[in-house]
């Protein structure tokens, strides 16, 4: 009851339902645009989803963010 009302209507009735819908649409748009920006282009897909080892902490964080964003966007969409 309460948890459903929180997720579906933000505990605000019809206005909350509309706000939740717009927020979900915005989140889907962000996930889709992130995939477009991420797309590896001429690189192979497997290379774009790997995490480089032994190339420093900054590169590892970048690779984790890139690969993690791909997998999380699938859940969001």
mmCIF file of N, CA and C in Angstrom:
data_model
loop_
_atom_site.group_PDB
_atom_site.id
_atom_site.type_symbol
_atom_site.label_atom_id
_atom_site.label_comp_id
_atom_site.label_asym_id
_atom_site.label_seq_id
_atom_site.Cartn_x
_atom_site.Cartn_y
_atom_site.Cartn_z
ATOM 1 N N UNK A 1 0.799 -1.192 0.000
ATOM 2 C CA UNK A 1 0.000 0.000 0.000
ATOM 3 C C UNK A 1 0.849 1.266 0.000
ATOM 4 N N UNK A 2 1.509 1.542 1.108
ATOM 5 C CA UNK A 2 2.269 2.786 1.251
ATOM 6 C C UNK A 2 3.440 2.818 0.280
ATOM 7 N N UNK A 3 4.154 1.710 0.152
ATOM 8 C CA UNK A 3 5.316 1.665 -0.742
ATOM 9 C C UNK A 3 4.893 1.831 -2.200
ATOM 10 N N UNK A 4 3.787 1.227 -2.580
ATOM 11 C CA UNK A 4 3.280 1.407 -3.944
ATOM 12 C C UNK A 4 2.904 2.865 -4.185
ATOM 13 N N UNK A 5 2.214 3.481 -3.238
ATOM 14 C CA UNK A 5 1.831 4.893 -3.379
ATOM 15 C C UNK A 5 3.057 5.793 -3.494
ATOM 16 N N UNK A 6 4.114 5.457 -2.779
ATOM 17 C CA UNK A 6 5.344 6.233 -2.869
ATOM 18 C C UNK A 6 5.950 6.133 -4.259
ATOM 19 N N UNK A 7 6.035 4.937 -4.812
ATOM 20 C CA UNK A 7 6.666 4.743 -6.113
ATOM 21 C C UNK A 7 5.772 5.161 -7.276
ATOM 22 N N UNK A 8 4.482 4.976 -7.169
ATOM 23 C CA UNK A 8 3.586 5.263 -8.288
ATOM 24 C C UNK A 8 3.077 6.693 -8.276
ATOM 25 N N UNK A 9 2.853 7.255 -7.097
ATOM 26 C CA UNK A 9 2.230 8.578 -6.997
ATOM 27 C C UNK A 9 3.001 9.557 -6.127
ATOM 28 N N UNK A 10 4.160 9.167 -5.634
ATOM 29 C CA UNK A 10 4.977 10.012 -4.754
ATOM 30 C C UNK A 10 4.184 10.533 -3.567
ATOM 31 N N UNK A 11 3.207 9.747 -3.133
ATOM 32 C CA UNK A 11 2.325 10.095 -2.011
ATOM 33 C C UNK A 11 1.590 11.412 -2.255
ATOM 34 N N UNK A 12 1.348 11.750 -3.543
ATOM 35 C CA UNK A 12 0.705 13.034 -3.865
ATOM 36 C C UNK A 12 -0.440 12.891 -4.849
ATOM 37 N N UNK A 13 -1.000 11.727 -4.978
ATOM 38 C CA UNK A 13 -2.144 11.553 -5.862
ATOM 39 C C UNK A 13 -1.781 11.680 -7.327
ATOM 40 N N UNK A 14 -2.693 12.292 -8.092
ATOM 41 C CA UNK A 14 -2.522 12.390 -9.543
ATOM 42 C C UNK A 14 -1.330 13.253 -9.925
ATOM 43 N N UNK A 15 -1.084 14.342 -9.227
ATOM 44 C CA UNK A 15 0.072 15.185 -9.528
ATOM 45 C C UNK A 15 1.366 14.402 -9.328
ATOM 46 N N UNK A 16 1.467 13.643 -8.260
ATOM 47 C CA UNK A 16 2.637 12.811 -8.022
ATOM 48 C C UNK A 16 2.806 11.751 -9.092
ATOM 49 N N UNK A 17 1.690 11.223 -9.579
ATOM 50 C CA UNK A 17 1.738 10.229 -10.654
ATOM 51 C C UNK A 17 2.326 10.853 -11.915
ATOM 52 N N UNK A 18 1.917 12.055 -12.244
ATOM 53 C CA UNK A 18 2.447 12.742 -13.418
ATOM 54 C C UNK A 18 3.922 13.082 -13.241
ATOM 55 N N UNK A 19 4.306 13.533 -12.069
ATOM 56 C CA UNK A 19 5.714 13.862 -11.806
ATOM 57 C C UNK A 19 6.582 12.609 -11.910
ATOM 58 N N UNK A 20 6.105 11.497 -11.348
ATOM 59 C CA UNK A 20 6.860 10.241 -11.430
ATOM 60 C C UNK A 20 6.995 9.788 -12.880
ATOM 61 N N UNK A 21 5.953 9.973 -13.674
ATOM 62 C CA UNK A 21 6.016 9.609 -15.085
ATOM 63 C C UNK A 21 7.021 10.450 -15.851
ATOM 64 N N UNK A 22 7.012 11.755 -15.624
ATOM 65 C CA UNK A 22 7.979 12.637 -16.289
ATOM 66 C C UNK A 22 9.406 12.325 -15.842
ATOM 67 N N UNK A 23 9.577 12.028 -14.568
ATOM 68 C CA UNK A 23 10.911 11.682 -14.072
ATOM 69 C C UNK A 23 11.408 10.377 -14.695
ATOM 70 N N UNK A 24 10.519 9.402 -14.838
ATOM 71 C CA UNK A 24 10.897 8.137 -15.470
ATOM 72 C C UNK A 24 11.263 8.353 -16.933
ATOM 73 N N UNK A 25 10.519 9.206 -17.626
ATOM 74 C CA UNK A 25 10.848 9.525 -19.012
ATOM 75 C C UNK A 25 12.197 10.216 -19.131
ATOM 76 N N UNK A 26 12.473 11.138 -18.202
ATOM 77 C CA UNK A 26 13.769 11.816 -18.192
ATOM 78 C C UNK A 26 14.909 10.855 -17.920
ATOM 79 N N UNK A 27 14.708 9.934 -17.005
ATOM 80 C CA UNK A 27 15.731 8.940 -16.699
ATOM 81 C C UNK A 27 15.991 8.030 -17.903
ATOM 82 N N UNK A 28 14.933 7.646 -18.603
ATOM 83 C CA UNK A 28 15.097 6.834 -19.810
ATOM 84 C C UNK A 28 15.848 7.604 -20.894
ATOM 85 N N UNK A 29 15.547 8.900 -21.020
ATOM 86 C CA UNK A 29 16.251 9.729 -22.010
ATOM 87 C C UNK A 29 17.726 9.861 -21.653
ATOM 88 N N UNK A 30 18.033 10.035 -20.378
ATOM 89 C CA UNK A 30 19.429 10.114 -19.953
ATOM 90 C C UNK A 30 20.167 8.798 -20.221
ATOM 91 N N UNK A 31 19.517 7.672 -19.953
ATOM 92 C CA UNK A 31 20.149 6.378 -20.202
ATOM 93 C C UNK A 31 20.389 6.180 -21.696
ATOM 94 N N UNK A 32 19.419 6.547 -22.522
ATOM 95 C CA UNK A 32 19.572 6.383 -23.967
ATOM 96 C C UNK A 32 20.656 7.307 -24.518
ATOM 97 N N UNK A 33 20.678 8.563 -24.068
ATOM 98 C CA UNK A 33 21.703 9.484 -24.565
ATOM 99 C C UNK A 33 23.088 9.076 -24.071
ATOM 100 N N UNK A 34 23.164 8.495 -22.889
ATOM 101 C CA UNK A 34 24.440 7.983 -22.399
ATOM 102 C C UNK A 34 24.959 6.842 -23.251
ATOM 103 N N UNK A 35 24.050 5.973 -23.698
ATOM 104 C CA UNK A 35 24.469 4.882 -24.587
ATOM 105 C C UNK A 35 24.958 5.421 -25.924
ATOM 106 N N UNK A 36 24.303 6.448 -26.431
ATOM 107 C CA UNK A 36 24.734 7.049 -27.695
ATOM 108 C C UNK A 36 26.125 7.663 -27.540
ATOM 109 N N UNK A 37 26.347 8.374 -26.436
ATOM 110 C CA UNK A 37 27.657 8.988 -26.200
ATOM 111 C C UNK A 37 28.731 7.933 -25.952
ATOM 112 N N UNK A 38 28.331 6.820 -25.360
ATOM 113 C CA UNK A 38 29.284 5.752 -25.015
ATOM 114 C C UNK A 38 29.657 4.899 -26.214
ATOM 115 N N UNK A 39 28.779 4.750 -27.197
ATOM 116 C CA UNK A 39 28.952 3.765 -28.267
ATOM 117 C C UNK A 39 30.380 3.780 -28.798
ATOM 118 N N UNK A 40 31.030 2.615 -28.893
ATOM 119 C CA UNK A 40 32.461 2.550 -29.189
ATOM 120 C C UNK A 40 32.852 2.943 -30.610
ATOM 121 N N UNK A 41 31.944 3.107 -31.519
ATOM 122 C CA UNK A 41 32.302 3.496 -32.877
ATOM 123 C C UNK A 41 33.075 2.406 -33.584
ATOM 124 N N UNK A 42 34.286 2.716 -34.009
ATOM 125 C CA UNK A 42 35.085 1.736 -34.759
ATOM 126 C C UNK A 42 35.734 0.693 -33.854
ATOM 127 N N UNK A 43 35.792 0.999 -32.546
ATOM 128 C CA UNK A 43 36.369 0.017 -31.634
ATOM 129 C C UNK A 43 35.428 -1.165 -31.483
ATOM 130 N N UNK A 44 35.970 -2.275 -31.081
ATOM 131 C CA UNK A 44 35.138 -3.442 -30.844
ATOM 132 C C UNK A 44 34.383 -3.274 -29.540
ATOM 133 N N UNK A 45 33.192 -3.853 -29.492
ATOM 134 C CA UNK A 45 32.352 -3.762 -28.307
ATOM 135 C C UNK A 45 33.023 -4.401 -27.097
ATOM 136 N N UNK A 46 33.696 -5.517 -27.278
ATOM 137 C CA UNK A 46 34.361 -6.200 -26.162
ATOM 138 C C UNK A 46 35.440 -5.319 -25.544
ATOM 139 N N UNK A 47 36.134 -4.547 -26.361
ATOM 140 C CA UNK A 47 37.181 -3.657 -25.847
ATOM 141 C C UNK A 47 36.558 -2.538 -25.009
ATOM 142 N N UNK A 48 35.402 -2.051 -25.441
ATOM 143 C CA UNK A 48 34.742 -0.961 -24.726
ATOM 144 C C UNK A 48 34.181 -1.399 -23.375
ATOM 145 N N UNK A 49 33.994 -2.704 -23.188
ATOM 146 C CA UNK A 49 33.422 -3.198 -21.936
ATOM 147 C C UNK A 49 34.453 -3.819 -21.007
ATOM 148 N N UNK A 50 35.729 -3.695 -21.320
ATOM 149 C CA UNK A 50 36.762 -4.258 -20.460
ATOM 150 C C UNK A 50 37.366 -3.178 -19.570
ATOM 151 N N UNK A 51 37.931 -3.622 -18.475
ATOM 152 C CA UNK A 51 38.595 -2.725 -17.527
ATOM 153 C C UNK A 51 40.088 -2.980 -17.636
ATOM 154 N N UNK A 52 40.835 -1.960 -18.016
ATOM 155 C CA UNK A 52 42.286 -2.095 -18.178
ATOM 156 C C UNK A 52 42.944 -2.280 -16.822
ATOM 157 N N UNK A 53 43.862 -3.202 -16.744
ATOM 158 C CA UNK A 53 44.602 -3.445 -15.501
ATOM 159 C C UNK A 53 46.047 -3.003 -15.694
ATOM 160 N N UNK A 54 46.611 -2.490 -14.649
ATOM 161 C CA UNK A 54 48.004 -2.089 -14.683
ATOM 162 C C UNK A 54 48.263 -0.790 -15.429
ATOM 163 N N UNK A 55 47.236 0.014 -15.645
ATOM 164 C CA UNK A 55 47.420 1.268 -16.366
ATOM 165 C C UNK A 55 47.119 2.476 -15.493
ATOM 166 N N UNK A 56 47.036 2.274 -14.198
ATOM 167 C CA UNK A 56 46.827 3.381 -13.276
ATOM 168 C C UNK A 56 45.397 3.457 -12.766
ATOM 169 N N UNK A 57 45.251 4.138 -11.649
ATOM 170 C CA UNK A 57 43.953 4.229 -10.985
ATOM 171 C C UNK A 57 42.960 5.064 -11.781
ATOM 172 N N UNK A 58 43.414 6.149 -12.403
ATOM 173 C CA UNK A 58 42.497 7.005 -13.170
ATOM 174 C C UNK A 58 41.893 6.249 -14.345
ATOM 175 N N UNK A 59 42.712 5.473 -15.032
ATOM 176 C CA UNK A 59 42.207 4.689 -16.157
ATOM 177 C C UNK A 59 41.243 3.615 -15.686
ATOM 178 N N UNK A 60 41.533 2.977 -14.555
ATOM 179 C CA UNK A 60 40.657 1.946 -14.015
ATOM 180 C C UNK A 60 39.299 2.531 -13.645
ATOM 181 N N UNK A 61 39.296 3.708 -13.005
ATOM 182 C CA UNK A 61 38.036 4.362 -12.644
ATOM 183 C C UNK A 61 37.250 4.732 -13.901
ATOM 184 N N UNK A 62 37.939 5.251 -14.912
ATOM 185 C CA UNK A 62 37.286 5.581 -16.178
ATOM 186 C C UNK A 62 36.658 4.345 -16.816
ATOM 187 N N UNK A 63 37.406 3.253 -16.876
ATOM 188 C CA UNK A 63 36.902 2.021 -17.483
ATOM 189 C C UNK A 63 35.739 1.440 -16.683
ATOM 190 N N UNK A 64 35.827 1.494 -15.354
ATOM 191 C CA UNK A 64 34.722 1.005 -14.527
ATOM 192 C C UNK A 64 33.464 1.841 -14.742
ATOM 193 N N UNK A 65 33.616 3.144 -14.847
ATOM 194 C CA UNK A 65 32.481 4.029 -15.086
ATOM 195 C C UNK A 65 31.866 3.737 -16.457
ATOM 196 N N UNK A 66 32.705 3.549 -17.457
ATOM 197 C CA UNK A 66 32.235 3.288 -18.816
ATOM 198 C C UNK A 66 31.509 1.949 -18.897
ATOM 199 N N UNK A 67 32.104 0.903 -18.380
ATOM 200 C CA UNK A 67 31.482 -0.423 -18.438
ATOM 201 C C UNK A 67 30.260 -0.502 -17.526
ATOM 202 N N UNK A 68 30.375 0.055 -16.330
ATOM 203 C CA UNK A 68 29.247 0.037 -15.398
ATOM 204 C C UNK A 68 28.053 0.804 -15.929
ATOM 205 N N UNK A 69 28.308 1.941 -16.565
ATOM 206 C CA UNK A 69 27.223 2.724 -17.149
ATOM 207 C C UNK A 69 26.465 1.966 -18.215
ATOM 208 N N UNK A 70 27.184 1.181 -19.003
ATOM 209 C CA UNK A 70 26.538 0.369 -20.033
ATOM 210 C C UNK A 70 25.578 -0.636 -19.406
ATOM 211 N N UNK A 71 26.042 -1.368 -18.407
ATOM 212 C CA UNK A 71 25.207 -2.393 -17.797
ATOM 213 C C UNK A 71 24.052 -1.791 -17.011
ATOM 214 N N UNK A 72 24.268 -0.705 -16.316
ATOM 215 C CA UNK A 72 23.207 -0.075 -15.545
ATOM 216 C C UNK A 72 22.143 0.531 -16.457
ATOM 217 N N UNK A 73 22.564 1.051 -17.607
ATOM 218 C CA UNK A 73 21.573 1.624 -18.527
ATOM 219 C C UNK A 73 20.605 0.566 -19.025
ATOM 220 N N UNK A 74 21.053 -0.669 -19.164
ATOM 221 C CA UNK A 74 20.157 -1.748 -19.554
ATOM 222 C C UNK A 74 19.080 -1.950 -18.487
ATOM 223 N N UNK A 75 19.447 -1.863 -17.221
ATOM 224 C CA UNK A 75 18.468 -1.990 -16.143
ATOM 225 C C UNK A 75 17.519 -0.802 -16.115
ATOM 226 N N UNK A 76 18.033 0.393 -16.338
ATOM 227 C CA UNK A 76 17.196 1.580 -16.303
ATOM 228 C C UNK A 76 16.185 1.614 -17.436
ATOM 229 N N UNK A 77 16.636 1.208 -18.615
ATOM 230 C CA UNK A 77 15.703 1.220 -19.749
ATOM 231 C C UNK A 77 14.690 0.106 -19.619
#
